[in-house]
Amino acid sequence: MRFTAKRLLAAVPVLFGLSIVVFLILHLLPGDPAQAILFGRNATPEDVAKFREDLGLTDPLVTQYGNYLGNLLQGDLGTSFLYEQPVTEKIFGLIPHTLLLTIAALSFALLVGVPSGILAATYVDRPVDKIVTAIAVLGVTFPAFWLALLLTRLFALQWGLLPSLGTGSLTALVLPAVSLGWPLSSILARLLRDSLIDVYRSPYVLTARARGFGTNRILRRHALRNAFGPVVSMLGLQFGGLMAGAVAIEVIFGRPGVGAYLIESMRAKDIPAIQGVILTVAVVYLIVNLLVDLGRAILEPKVRAELQAG
Amino acid sequence: MEATDETRSKEKRLRRLLLAYPRFVKHQGLIRGLLLLLILLFVFAAIFANVVSPKDPTAIGFNVLQSPNSENWLGTDQLGRDVLSRAIHGARPSIVVAILSVVAGVTIGVPAGLIAGYTGRFAGAFIMRLVDIMLAFPGLLMALIVVTLLGPGLRSIVIAISIAMIPWFARMVYGATLSIKQKGFVDSAKTIGASPLRIIALHITPNLASQVAVLATAALGWAILISATLNFLGFGLSPPASDWGIDLQFGKEFLQQAWWLAVVPGVCISATILATNLLGDVIAGVTSRGSQTDPRNLQRQAVSSGTL
């Protein structure tokens, strides 16, 4: 419990810093933000001045940040220039789509990566191991968006097995989830393999072996739990990557989602929307990593002690 | 007879499991050979693009969307340009971006980590909080933000990717410095009156150089990937330029009629990332003291998986 509180407390300065960085995005746009935003919209100088007033850009920076933070704490991310609609509303509508895609990709990665990792570690240096390792080495060289094109060409256009666009059915989720999850499944398989091999060499596994326990029992009761530590850490590290990778996947498959919205906003220089999406993704990423730390602490007593001490 | 074979094979398997065997001793000949060939191929393509490519990569022709044939070995694109020539020229931006951004990331990230780790105290805490904040954004998002702010172009891509990389190097070096700082030889150096600068330069940096090298190699592949992603999403170079990401974007539009448009640049991206990953494995194998599942190695693996 104390550990949880400590981790939560440590996240506060980071959240605070995040809000500053995200706030500054508006001011880091080259030139005058108001002019940059209204560029190409036939704005008269009076329009620009009024717009600047509306945005509060005439106030001192600290006041502006204060207002921004105040709104933020009330869950108000501002109004989208593009849709003239509250950004918070828009993001809340889109987040379930992105989370569904990310979780589907994660599940795929675990479903494929974990069994292959175990298989490879159990039959180290056998053909199975070599095949798994080779596929895993190749797997990480396929960025999600390139794999997505390849799979679409084969499964949707060539053989017509799966839909390449839309969100209607569950089958429409297969190609996006597999493209996004494939590199992660490769890395998980390799990581679990290496981790299990390490654990298999440890004294307690030797003891278990000496006592005549079978491979299965050793795997289930002793090895897997300990070998999973690095895998869980990696999942935390990679979750942000999955959300970022969802950007390209959503664009390719024409899925609604936070990533597709981000790209649209970036093209339109819709600053409140960009700020909102980035802040949301960063906060979700932070929460996931917090959960991962807690998960590791539950999984491994050693980590619990370390984290508590540090 | 069978029973003895069974026992023997079990014994063999057990021994294989138990014996600590260095991972990279096996197949290193093959890996090294493949790796060297791939890297040479891409560097060669990048440097001599003008000489080796059969056609002008931007020359528009009447024969559009031709499948691979004797005239255009890898076919032509929607504007009749030679796909092979574009793929060869596409090596240029990728390799330039990769090298420049990793150099920039190391040049800024490593000193930041050294200062934070060695001095501790206020400056250290400040730098590391900053690193925490930067790491809260997934790398690709960080790069996207910077490119949106700076506008399109090669320079923006390099700056964007190096900014995303700085915190990795800073964090890794910070951790390494903290542990090296406690070693006896640092104390000894202090006792004989060595200045902090001297200790950092002569005693700490050499001890973390190998780790930096390993992460930097992984970062090369990541940079190529992110630059391709930015270009693919339309935030990188402007279209007449040949770049694998841009070409892949065209390939997406003509996926049904002309598969080679997507496959050629895609394979180039995969092959380059494979080459840098293999290079990273070899360097890690040569220099690594810890196991691959060591927390310090996780970051590298995450990086080389490209999804970070």
Coordinates of C-alpha atoms in Angstrom, one line a residue:
Chain A
M1 CA 0.0 0.0 0.0
R2 CA 2.8 2.4 1.0
F3 CA 4.4 1.4 -2.3
T4 CA 1.4 2.3 -4.3
A5 CA 1.1 5.7 -2.6
K6 CA 4.8 6.4 -3.2
R7 CA 4.5 5.6 -6.9
L8 CA 1.4 7.8 -7.3
L9 CA 3.1 10.6 -5.6
A10 CA 6.1 10.3 -7.9
A11 CA 3.8 10.7 -10.9
V12 CA 2.6 14.1 -9.8
P13 CA 5.7 16.2 -10.8
V14 CA 5.8 14.3 -14.1
L15 CA 2.1 15.1 -14.8
F16 CA 2.8 18.8 -13.9
G17 CA 5.7 18.9 -16.3
L18 CA 3.7 17.2 -19.0
S19 CA 1.1 20.0 -18.7
I20 CA 3.8 22.6 -19.1
V21 CA 5.3 21.0 -22.2
V22 CA 1.9 20.5 -23.8
F23 CA 0.9 24.0 -23.0
L24 CA 4.1 25.3 -24.6
I25 CA 3.4 23.5 -27.9
L26 CA 1.1 26.4 -28.8
H27 CA 3.9 28.9 -28.2
L28 CA 6.6 26.9 -29.9
L29 CA 4.8 27.2 -33.3
P30 CA 7.1 29.5 -35.3
G31 CA 5.8 33.1 -35.5
D32 CA 2.5 34.3 -34.0
P33 CA 0.3 31.3 -33.0
A34 CA -2.9 33.2 -34.0
Q35 CA -1.6 34.0 -37.4
A36 CA -0.2 30.5 -37.9
I37 CA -3.6 29.0 -37.0
L38 CA -5.6 31.4 -39.2
F39 CA -3.1 31.1 -42.0
G40 CA -4.9 30.4 -45.3
R41 CA -8.4 31.2 -43.9
N42 CA -8.7 34.7 -45.4
A43 CA -8.4 36.3 -42.0
T44 CA -8.3 40.1 -41.8
P45 CA -5.9 41.7 -39.3
E46 CA -8.9 42.5 -37.1
D47 CA -9.9 38.8 -37.1
V48 CA -6.4 37.9 -36.0
A49 CA -6.5 40.4 -33.2
K50 CA -9.8 39.2 -32.1
F51 CA -8.7 35.6 -32.3
R52 CA -5.6 36.4 -30.2
E53 CA -7.9 38.1 -27.6
D54 CA -10.2 35.1 -27.6
L55 CA -7.3 32.7 -27.1
G56 CA -6.0 34.8 -24.2
L57 CA -2.7 35.2 -26.1
T58 CA -2.5 38.9 -24.9
D59 CA -2.1 37.8 -21.3
P60 CA 1.2 37.1 -19.7
L61 CA 2.5 33.6 -20.2
V62 CA 2.1 32.6 -16.6
T63 CA -1.5 33.8 -16.5
Q64 CA -2.2 31.8 -19.7
Y65 CA -0.6 28.7 -18.2
G66 CA -2.6 29.2 -15.0
N67 CA -5.8 29.3 -17.0
Y68 CA -4.8 26.3 -19.1
L69 CA -4.0 24.3 -16.0
G70 CA -7.2 25.4 -14.3
N71 CA -9.3 24.2 -17.2
L72 CA -7.3 21.0 -17.4
L73 CA -8.0 20.2 -13.8
Q74 CA -11.7 20.5 -14.7
G75 CA -11.3 18.2 -17.6
D76 CA -11.5 20.9 -20.1
L77 CA -9.0 20.5 -23.0
G78 CA -10.2 23.5 -24.9
T79 CA -12.2 23.9 -28.1
S80 CA -11.1 22.3 -31.4
F81 CA -10.5 25.0 -34.1
L82 CA -11.4 22.5 -36.7
Y83 CA -14.7 21.1 -35.4
E84 CA -15.5 24.0 -33.0
Q85 CA -16.4 21.3 -30.5
P86 CA -14.9 20.5 -27.0
V87 CA -11.7 18.5 -27.4
T88 CA -12.5 16.5 -24.3
E89 CA -15.8 15.3 -25.7
K90 CA -14.2 14.3 -29.0
I91 CA -11.3 12.4 -27.4
F92 CA -13.6 10.6 -25.0
G93 CA -15.7 9.4 -27.9
L94 CA -12.6 8.2 -29.7
I95 CA -10.6 6.6 -26.9
P96 CA -12.6 3.4 -26.7
H97 CA -11.8 2.7 -30.4
T98 CA -8.1 3.2 -29.9
L99 CA -8.0 1.2 -26.6
L100 CA -9.9 -1.7 -28.3
L101 CA -7.3 -1.8 -31.1
T102 CA -4.3 -1.6 -28.7
I103 CA -5.7 -4.2 -26.4
A104 CA -6.5 -6.5 -29.3
A105 CA -2.9 -6.0 -30.6
L106 CA -1.6 -6.7 -27.1
S107 CA -3.6 -9.9 -26.8
F108 CA -2.4 -11.1 -30.1
A109 CA 1.2 -10.4 -29.1
L110 CA 0.7 -12.3 -25.9
L111 CA -1.2 -15.2 -27.5
V112 CA 1.5 -15.7 -30.1
G113 CA 4.6 -14.5 -28.3
V114 CA 4.3 -16.4 -25.0
P115 CA 3.7 -19.9 -26.3
S116 CA 6.4 -19.5 -28.9
G117 CA 8.8 -18.2 -26.3
I118 CA 8.2 -21.2 -24.0
L119 CA 8.4 -23.6 -26.9
A120 CA 11.8 -22.1 -28.0
A121 CA 13.2 -22.2 -24.5
T122 CA 12.0 -25.8 -23.9
Y123 CA 13.6 -27.0 -27.1
V124 CA 16.7 -24.8 -27.0
D125 CA 18.8 -25.2 -30.1
R126 CA 16.4 -27.6 -31.7
P127 CA 14.7 -26.9 -35.0
V128 CA 11.7 -25.4 -33.2
D129 CA 13.8 -23.0 -31.4
K130 CA 15.7 -22.0 -34.5
I131 CA 12.5 -21.4 -36.4
V132 CA 10.9 -19.3 -33.6
T133 CA 14.0 -17.3 -33.2
A134 CA 14.4 -16.7 -37.0
I135 CA 10.7 -15.6 -37.3
A136 CA 11.2 -13.3 -34.2
V137 CA 14.3 -11.7 -35.6
L138 CA 12.5 -11.0 -38.9
G139 CA 9.3 -10.0 -37.1
V140 CA 10.8 -7.0 -35.4
T141 CA 12.0 -5.6 -38.8
F142 CA 8.4 -5.1 -40.0
P143 CA 7.1 -1.7 -39.0
A144 CA 3.3 -1.9 -38.3
F145 CA 2.4 0.2 -41.3
W146 CA 4.4 -1.8 -43.8
L147 CA 3.1 -5.1 -42.4
A148 CA -0.4 -3.7 -42.6
L149 CA 0.0 -3.0 -46.3
L150 CA 1.4 -6.5 -46.9
L151 CA -1.4 -8.3 -45.0
T152 CA -4.1 -6.1 -46.6
R153 CA -2.7 -7.0 -50.0
L154 CA -2.7 -10.7 -49.3
F155 CA -5.6 -11.3 -47.0
A156 CA -8.0 -8.7 -48.2
L157 CA -7.3 -7.9 -51.8
Q158 CA -5.8 -11.2 -53.0
W159 CA -7.7 -13.8 -51.1
G160 CA -10.7 -11.8 -49.9
L161 CA -10.6 -13.4 -46.5
L162 CA -10.8 -10.4 -44.3
P163 CA -12.1 -6.8 -44.7
S164 CA -9.4 -4.2 -45.2
L165 CA -11.5 -1.2 -44.1
G166 CA -14.1 -0.2 -41.6
T167 CA -15.0 -1.1 -38.0
G168 CA -18.3 -2.9 -38.3
S169 CA -17.4 -6.4 -37.3
L170 CA -14.9 -8.2 -35.3
T171 CA -13.2 -9.5 -38.4
A172 CA -12.4 -6.0 -39.3
L173 CA -10.3 -5.8 -36.2
V174 CA -8.1 -8.8 -37.2
L175 CA -5.7 -7.2 -39.7
P176 CA -5.1 -4.0 -37.8
A177 CA -4.5 -5.9 -34.5
V178 CA -2.2 -8.4 -36.1
S179 CA -0.2 -5.7 -37.9
L180 CA 0.2 -3.7 -34.7
G181 CA 0.8 -6.6 -32.5
W182 CA 3.2 -8.6 -34.7
P183 CA 6.5 -6.8 -33.8
L184 CA 5.6 -7.0 -30.2
S185 CA 4.9 -10.7 -30.3
S186 CA 8.3 -11.2 -31.9
I187 CA 10.1 -9.3 -29.2
L188 CA 8.1 -11.0 -26.4
A189 CA 8.9 -14.5 -27.8
R190 CA 12.6 -13.7 -27.9
L191 CA 12.6 -12.1 -24.5
L192 CA 10.7 -14.9 -22.8
R193 CA 12.9 -17.5 -24.4
D194 CA 16.1 -15.8 -23.1
S195 CA 14.6 -15.1 -19.8
L196 CA 13.4 -18.8 -19.4
I197 CA 16.8 -20.1 -20.4
D198 CA 18.4 -17.9 -17.6
V199 CA 15.9 -19.2 -15.1
Y200 CA 16.4 -22.8 -16.2
R201 CA 20.0 -22.4 -15.2
S202 CA 19.2 -21.1 -11.7
P203 CA 19.9 -23.1 -8.6
Y204 CA 16.2 -23.5 -7.6
V205 CA 15.3 -25.0 -10.9
L206 CA 18.3 -27.4 -10.6
T207 CA 17.0 -28.3 -7.1
A208 CA 13.6 -29.0 -8.5
R209 CA 15.1 -31.1 -11.3
A210 CA 17.2 -33.0 -8.8
R211 CA 14.1 -33.8 -6.9
G212 CA 12.8 -35.4 -10.0
F213 CA 10.0 -32.9 -10.9
G214 CA 9.0 -33.0 -14.6
T215 CA 9.6 -30.2 -17.1
N216 CA 6.0 -29.2 -17.0
R217 CA 5.7 -28.8 -13.3
I218 CA 9.0 -26.9 -13.1
L219 CA 7.8 -24.6 -15.9
R220 CA 4.5 -23.9 -14.3
R221 CA 5.4 -23.8 -10.6
H222 CA 8.9 -22.3 -10.7
A223 CA 10.2 -21.0 -13.9
L224 CA 7.4 -19.1 -15.7
R225 CA 6.6 -16.8 -12.8
N226 CA 10.2 -15.6 -12.5
A227 CA 10.8 -15.5 -16.2
F228 CA 7.8 -13.3 -16.7
G229 CA 9.3 -10.3 -14.9
P230 CA 11.2 -8.8 -17.9
V231 CA 8.2 -9.6 -20.1
V232 CA 5.9 -7.5 -17.9
S233 CA 8.4 -4.6 -17.9
M234 CA 8.7 -4.8 -21.6
L235 CA 4.9 -4.7 -22.0
G236 CA 4.9 -1.5 -20.0
L237 CA 7.7 0.0 -22.2
Q238 CA 5.9 -1.1 -25.3
F239 CA 2.4 0.1 -24.5
G240 CA 3.2 3.6 -25.5
G241 CA 4.7 2.3 -28.7
L242 CA 1.4 0.5 -29.4
M243 CA -0.6 3.6 -28.9
A244 CA 1.8 5.6 -31.1
G245 CA 1.8 2.8 -33.7
A246 CA -2.0 2.9 -33.7
V247 CA -1.7 6.3 -35.4
A248 CA -0.4 4.8 -38.6
I249 CA -2.7 1.7 -38.4
E250 CA -5.8 3.9 -37.9
V251 CA -4.9 6.0 -40.9
I252 CA -4.3 3.0 -43.1
F253 CA -7.4 1.0 -42.2
G254 CA -9.6 4.1 -42.0
R255 CA -10.5 3.4 -38.4
P256 CA -11.8 6.2 -36.1
G257 CA -9.5 6.7 -33.1
V258 CA -7.3 9.0 -31.2
G259 CA -4.4 8.5 -33.6
A260 CA -6.3 9.3 -36.7
Y261 CA -7.7 12.3 -35.0
L262 CA -4.1 13.4 -34.0
I263 CA -2.9 13.2 -37.6
E264 CA -6.0 15.1 -38.8
S265 CA -5.4 17.8 -36.2
M266 CA -1.7 18.0 -37.0
R267 CA -2.5 18.6 -40.7
A268 CA -5.0 21.3 -39.8
K269 CA -2.7 22.8 -37.1
D270 CA -5.6 22.4 -34.7
I271 CA -3.6 23.1 -31.6
P272 CA -6.1 22.4 -28.8
A273 CA -6.8 19.0 -30.4
I274 CA -3.1 18.2 -30.7
Q275 CA -2.5 19.2 -27.1
G276 CA -5.4 17.2 -25.9
V277 CA -4.5 14.0 -27.7
I278 CA -0.9 14.2 -26.7
L279 CA -1.7 14.8 -23.1
T280 CA -4.3 12.0 -23.1
V281 CA -1.8 9.5 -24.6
A282 CA 0.9 10.5 -22.2
V283 CA -1.4 10.1 -19.2
V284 CA -2.6 6.7 -20.3
Y285 CA 1.0 5.6 -20.8
L286 CA 1.9 6.8 -17.3
I287 CA -1.0 4.9 -15.8
V288 CA -0.1 1.8 -17.7
N289 CA 3.5 1.9 -16.5
L290 CA 2.3 2.5 -12.9
L291 CA 0.1 -0.6 -13.2
V292 CA 3.1 -2.5 -14.7
D293 CA 5.3 -1.6 -11.7
L294 CA 2.5 -2.7 -9.3
G295 CA 2.1 -5.9 -11.4
R296 CA 5.8 -6.7 -11.1
A297 CA 5.8 -6.0 -7.4
I298 CA 3.0 -8.6 -7.1
L299 CA 4.8 -11.1 -9.3
E300 CA 8.2 -10.8 -7.8
P301 CA 8.9 -10.3 -4.1
K302 CA 12.4 -9.2 -4.9
V303 CA 11.2 -6.3 -7.0
R304 CA 8.8 -5.4 -4.3
A305 CA 11.6 -5.0 -1.8
E306 CA 13.8 -3.1 -4.3
L307 CA 11.1 -0.7 -5.3
Q308 CA 10.1 -0.1 -1.7
A309 CA 13.7 0.6 -0.7
G310 CA 14.4 2.8 -3.7
Chain B
M1 CA 19.6 -50.0 -26.1
E2 CA 16.8 -47.6 -26.6
A3 CA 16.7 -46.7 -22.9
T4 CA 20.4 -45.7 -22.9
D5 CA 19.8 -43.5 -26.0
E6 CA 16.9 -41.9 -24.2
T7 CA 18.9 -41.3 -21.0
R8 CA 21.8 -40.1 -23.1
S9 CA 19.7 -37.6 -25.0
K10 CA 18.1 -36.4 -21.8
E11 CA 21.5 -36.0 -20.2
K12 CA 22.6 -34.1 -23.3
R13 CA 19.6 -31.8 -23.2
L14 CA 20.1 -31.2 -19.5
R15 CA 23.8 -30.4 -20.0
R16 CA 22.9 -28.1 -22.9
L17 CA 20.4 -26.3 -20.6
L18 CA 22.8 -26.1 -17.7
L19 CA 26.0 -25.2 -19.4
A20 CA 26.3 -21.4 -19.7
Y21 CA 26.8 -21.0 -23.3
P22 CA 27.6 -17.7 -24.9
R23 CA 24.8 -16.9 -27.2
F24 CA 26.7 -15.2 -29.9
V25 CA 29.3 -17.8 -30.4
K26 CA 26.9 -19.8 -32.4
H27 CA 26.2 -18.9 -36.0
Q28 CA 28.2 -15.8 -35.6
G29 CA 30.0 -16.5 -38.9
L30 CA 26.7 -16.5 -40.8
I31 CA 25.3 -13.5 -38.9
R32 CA 28.4 -11.4 -39.4
G33 CA 28.6 -12.3 -43.1
L34 CA 24.9 -11.4 -43.8
L35 CA 25.2 -8.3 -41.7
L36 CA 28.3 -7.0 -43.4
L37 CA 26.8 -7.6 -46.8
L38 CA 23.6 -5.8 -46.0
I39 CA 25.2 -2.8 -44.4
L40 CA 27.7 -2.5 -47.2
L41 CA 24.9 -2.8 -49.7
F42 CA 23.0 0.1 -48.2
V43 CA 25.9 2.4 -47.5
F44 CA 27.1 1.7 -51.1
A45 CA 23.6 2.4 -52.5
A46 CA 23.4 5.6 -50.5
I47 CA 26.8 6.9 -51.5
F48 CA 26.8 5.9 -55.1
A49 CA 23.1 6.3 -55.7
N50 CA 23.7 8.5 -58.8
V51 CA 26.1 6.0 -60.3
V52 CA 24.4 2.7 -59.6
S53 CA 20.8 3.5 -60.1
P54 CA 19.8 2.7 -63.7
K55 CA 17.5 5.7 -64.2
D56 CA 16.8 9.1 -62.8
P57 CA 14.5 8.5 -59.8
T58 CA 12.4 11.6 -60.5
A59 CA 12.1 11.2 -64.3
I60 CA 8.4 10.9 -65.2
G61 CA 7.6 8.5 -68.0
F62 CA 4.6 7.4 -70.1
N63 CA 4.8 3.8 -69.0
V64 CA 3.0 4.0 -65.6
L65 CA 2.4 1.2 -63.2
Q66 CA 4.4 -1.3 -65.3
S67 CA 5.1 -4.6 -63.5
P68 CA 8.7 -5.6 -63.1
N69 CA 10.3 -6.2 -66.6
S70 CA 13.6 -6.1 -68.4
E71 CA 13.5 -2.3 -68.9
N72 CA 12.4 -1.4 -65.4
W73 CA 13.7 -4.2 -63.2
L74 CA 11.3 -3.5 -60.4
G75 CA 8.6 -1.9 -62.4
T76 CA 7.4 1.7 -62.6
D77 CA 5.2 3.8 -60.3
Q78 CA 2.1 5.8 -61.0
L79 CA 4.1 8.6 -62.6
G80 CA 6.2 6.1 -64.7
R81 CA 9.3 6.5 -62.5
D82 CA 11.7 3.6 -62.1
V83 CA 11.0 1.9 -58.8
L84 CA 14.5 0.4 -58.5
S85 CA 16.1 3.8 -58.9
R86 CA 13.8 5.3 -56.3
A87 CA 14.6 2.5 -53.9
I88 CA 18.3 3.1 -54.3
H89 CA 18.0 6.8 -53.9
G90 CA 15.7 6.2 -50.9
A91 CA 18.7 4.8 -49.0
R92 CA 20.1 8.3 -48.8
P93 CA 17.6 10.1 -46.5
S94 CA 17.3 7.0 -44.3
I95 CA 21.0 6.6 -43.7
V96 CA 21.6 10.4 -43.3
V97 CA 18.7 10.7 -40.9
A98 CA 19.8 7.7 -38.9
I99 CA 23.5 8.7 -38.5
L100 CA 22.9 12.4 -37.8
S101 CA 20.1 11.8 -35.3
V102 CA 21.9 9.2 -33.4
V103 CA 25.1 11.4 -33.3
A104 CA 23.0 14.3 -32.0
G105 CA 21.2 12.1 -29.5
V106 CA 24.5 10.7 -28.1
T107 CA 26.1 14.1 -28.1
I108 CA 23.4 15.7 -26.0
G109 CA 22.0 12.7 -24.0
V110 CA 25.3 11.2 -22.8
P111 CA 26.7 14.4 -21.2
A112 CA 23.3 15.1 -19.7
G113 CA 23.3 11.7 -18.1
L114 CA 26.9 12.0 -16.9
I115 CA 26.2 15.4 -15.3
A116 CA 23.0 14.1 -13.7
G117 CA 24.6 10.9 -12.5
Y118 CA 27.9 12.3 -11.3
T119 CA 26.9 15.5 -9.6
G120 CA 23.6 14.2 -8.3
R121 CA 22.0 17.0 -6.2
F122 CA 19.9 19.7 -7.8
A123 CA 21.1 19.7 -11.4
G124 CA 20.9 16.0 -11.5
A125 CA 17.4 15.8 -10.2
F126 CA 16.3 18.5 -12.6
I127 CA 17.8 16.8 -15.6
M128 CA 16.3 13.5 -14.7
R129 CA 12.8 15.0 -14.1
L130 CA 13.1 16.5 -17.5
V131 CA 14.0 13.1 -18.9
D132 CA 11.0 11.5 -17.1
I133 CA 8.7 14.0 -18.7
M134 CA 10.2 13.4 -22.2
L135 CA 9.9 9.7 -21.7
A136 CA 6.2 10.1 -20.9
F137 CA 5.6 10.7 -24.6
P138 CA 6.0 7.6 -26.8
G139 CA 8.9 8.3 -29.2
L140 CA 6.9 8.4 -32.4
L141 CA 4.5 11.0 -30.9
M142 CA 7.4 13.1 -29.7
A143 CA 8.8 13.1 -33.2
L144 CA 5.4 13.9 -34.7
I145 CA 5.0 16.9 -32.4
V146 CA 8.5 18.3 -33.2
V147 CA 7.9 17.8 -37.0
T148 CA 4.6 19.6 -36.7
L149 CA 6.2 22.5 -35.0
L150 CA 9.2 22.7 -37.3
G151 CA 7.5 22.0 -40.6
P152 CA 8.6 19.4 -43.2
G153 CA 12.1 18.8 -44.3
L154 CA 15.2 16.6 -43.6
R155 CA 16.4 19.0 -40.9
S156 CA 13.1 18.7 -39.0
I157 CA 13.2 14.9 -39.2
V158 CA 16.7 14.8 -37.8
I159 CA 15.9 17.2 -35.0
A160 CA 12.6 15.4 -34.2
I161 CA 14.2 12.0 -34.0
S162 CA 17.2 13.1 -32.0
I163 CA 15.0 14.9 -29.4
A164 CA 13.1 11.6 -29.0
M165 CA 16.3 9.8 -28.4
I166 CA 18.1 12.1 -26.0
P167 CA 16.2 10.9 -22.9
W168 CA 17.1 7.2 -23.7
F169 CA 20.8 8.0 -23.7
A170 CA 20.5 10.3 -20.7
R171 CA 18.6 7.7 -18.6
M172 CA 20.9 4.9 -19.5
V173 CA 24.1 6.9 -18.8
Y174 CA 22.6 8.2 -15.6
G175 CA 22.0 4.7 -14.3
A176 CA 25.4 3.5 -15.3
T177 CA 27.2 6.5 -13.9
L178 CA 25.5 6.0 -10.5
S179 CA 26.8 2.5 -10.2
I180 CA 30.3 3.2 -11.6
K181 CA 30.6 6.2 -9.2
Q182 CA 30.5 3.8 -6.3
K183 CA 33.4 1.7 -7.6
G184 CA 36.7 1.7 -5.8
F185 CA 38.7 3.2 -8.6
V186 CA 36.6 6.3 -8.6
D187 CA 37.3 6.7 -4.9
S188 CA 41.0 6.2 -5.5
A189 CA 41.0 8.8 -8.2
K190 CA 39.3 11.2 -5.9
T191 CA 41.8 10.5 -3.1
I192 CA 44.7 11.4 -5.2
G193 CA 43.0 14.7 -6.1
A194 CA 41.6 14.1 -9.6
S195 CA 39.1 16.7 -10.7
P196 CA 35.5 15.7 -11.4
L197 CA 36.1 16.4 -15.1
R198 CA 39.1 14.1 -15.2
I199 CA 37.2 11.4 -13.4
I200 CA 34.3 11.6 -15.7
A201 CA 36.4 11.6 -18.8
L202 CA 39.0 9.0 -17.8
H203 CA 37.3 6.7 -15.4
I204 CA 33.5 6.8 -16.0
T205 CA 33.0 7.4 -19.7
P206 CA 35.3 4.5 -20.8
N207 CA 33.2 2.1 -18.6
L208 CA 29.9 3.0 -20.1
A209 CA 31.1 3.4 -23.7
S210 CA 30.2 -0.1 -24.7
Q211 CA 26.6 0.3 -23.4
V212 CA 26.2 3.5 -25.3
A213 CA 27.5 1.8 -28.4
V214 CA 25.0 -1.0 -28.1
L215 CA 22.1 1.4 -27.6
A216 CA 23.3 3.7 -30.4
T217 CA 23.2 0.8 -32.8
A218 CA 19.7 -0.1 -31.9
A219 CA 18.8 3.6 -32.2
L220 CA 20.0 3.6 -35.8
G221 CA 17.3 1.1 -36.8
W222 CA 14.7 3.0 -34.8
A223 CA 15.7 6.3 -36.5
I224 CA 15.2 4.6 -39.9
L225 CA 11.8 3.3 -38.8
I226 CA 10.6 6.6 -37.4
S227 CA 11.8 8.6 -40.4
A228 CA 9.9 6.2 -42.7
T229 CA 6.8 6.5 -40.5
L230 CA 6.9 10.3 -40.6
N231 CA 7.4 10.3 -44.3
F232 CA 4.6 7.7 -44.7
L233 CA 2.2 9.9 -42.7
G234 CA 3.2 12.8 -44.9
F235 CA 5.1 14.8 -42.3
G236 CA 8.6 14.4 -43.7
L237 CA 10.2 15.2 -47.0
S238 CA 8.1 16.7 -49.8
P239 CA 7.0 14.3 -52.6
P240 CA 9.4 14.5 -55.5
A241 CA 12.1 13.4 -53.1
S242 CA 12.8 9.7 -53.1
D243 CA 12.3 8.1 -49.7
W244 CA 11.1 4.7 -48.7
G245 CA 8.4 6.1 -46.5
I246 CA 7.0 8.3 -49.2
D247 CA 7.1 5.5 -51.7
L248 CA 5.3 3.3 -49.3
Q249 CA 2.6 5.9 -49.1
F250 CA 2.1 5.8 -52.8
G251 CA 2.2 2.0 -52.7
K252 CA -0.7 2.1 -50.3
E253 CA -2.8 3.9 -52.9
F254 CA -2.0 1.4 -55.6
L255 CA -2.0 -1.7 -53.5
Q256 CA -4.4 -3.5 -55.8
Q257 CA -3.0 -2.7 -59.2
A258 CA 0.7 -2.5 -58.4
W259 CA 2.0 -4.5 -55.4
W260 CA 5.6 -3.8 -56.2
L261 CA 5.1 -0.1 -55.3
A262 CA 4.7 -1.0 -51.6
V263 CA 6.8 -4.1 -51.5
V264 CA 10.0 -2.7 -52.8
P265 CA 10.4 0.2 -50.3
G266 CA 9.0 -2.0 -47.6
V267 CA 11.6 -4.7 -48.1
C268 CA 14.3 -2.0 -48.1
I269 CA 13.1 -0.7 -44.7
S270 CA 12.9 -4.2 -43.2
A271 CA 16.3 -5.1 -44.6
T272 CA 18.0 -2.0 -43.1
I273 CA 16.4 -2.5 -39.8
L274 CA 17.5 -6.2 -39.9
A275 CA 21.0 -5.1 -40.6
T276 CA 21.2 -2.6 -37.7
N277 CA 19.6 -5.1 -35.4
L278 CA 22.1 -7.8 -36.2
L279 CA 24.9 -5.3 -35.8
G280 CA 23.4 -4.5 -32.4
D281 CA 23.3 -8.1 -31.4
V282 CA 26.9 -8.7 -32.4
I283 CA 28.1 -5.6 -30.5
A284 CA 26.0 -6.6 -27.5
G285 CA 27.4 -10.1 -27.7
V286 CA 30.9 -8.8 -27.8
T287 CA 30.5 -6.2 -25.0
S288 CA 27.7 -7.5 -22.8
R289 CA 28.5 -8.6 -19.4
G290 CA 24.9 -8.9 -18.2
S291 CA 22.2 -11.2 -19.6
Q292 CA 19.8 -10.2 -22.3
T293 CA 17.0 -10.0 -19.8
D294 CA 18.9 -7.5 -17.7
P295 CA 16.7 -4.3 -17.2
R296 CA 19.5 -2.3 -18.9
N297 CA 19.1 -4.5 -22.0
L298 CA 15.3 -4.1 -22.1
Q299 CA 15.5 -0.6 -23.4
R300 CA 17.8 -1.6 -26.2
Q301 CA 15.5 -4.5 -27.2
A302 CA 12.5 -2.2 -27.0
V303 CA 14.3 0.2 -29.2
S304 CA 15.4 -2.4 -31.8
S305 CA 11.9 -3.8 -31.9
G306 CA 11.0 -0.4 -33.3
T307 CA 7.6 -0.2 -31.7
L308 CA 8.7 2.1 -28.9

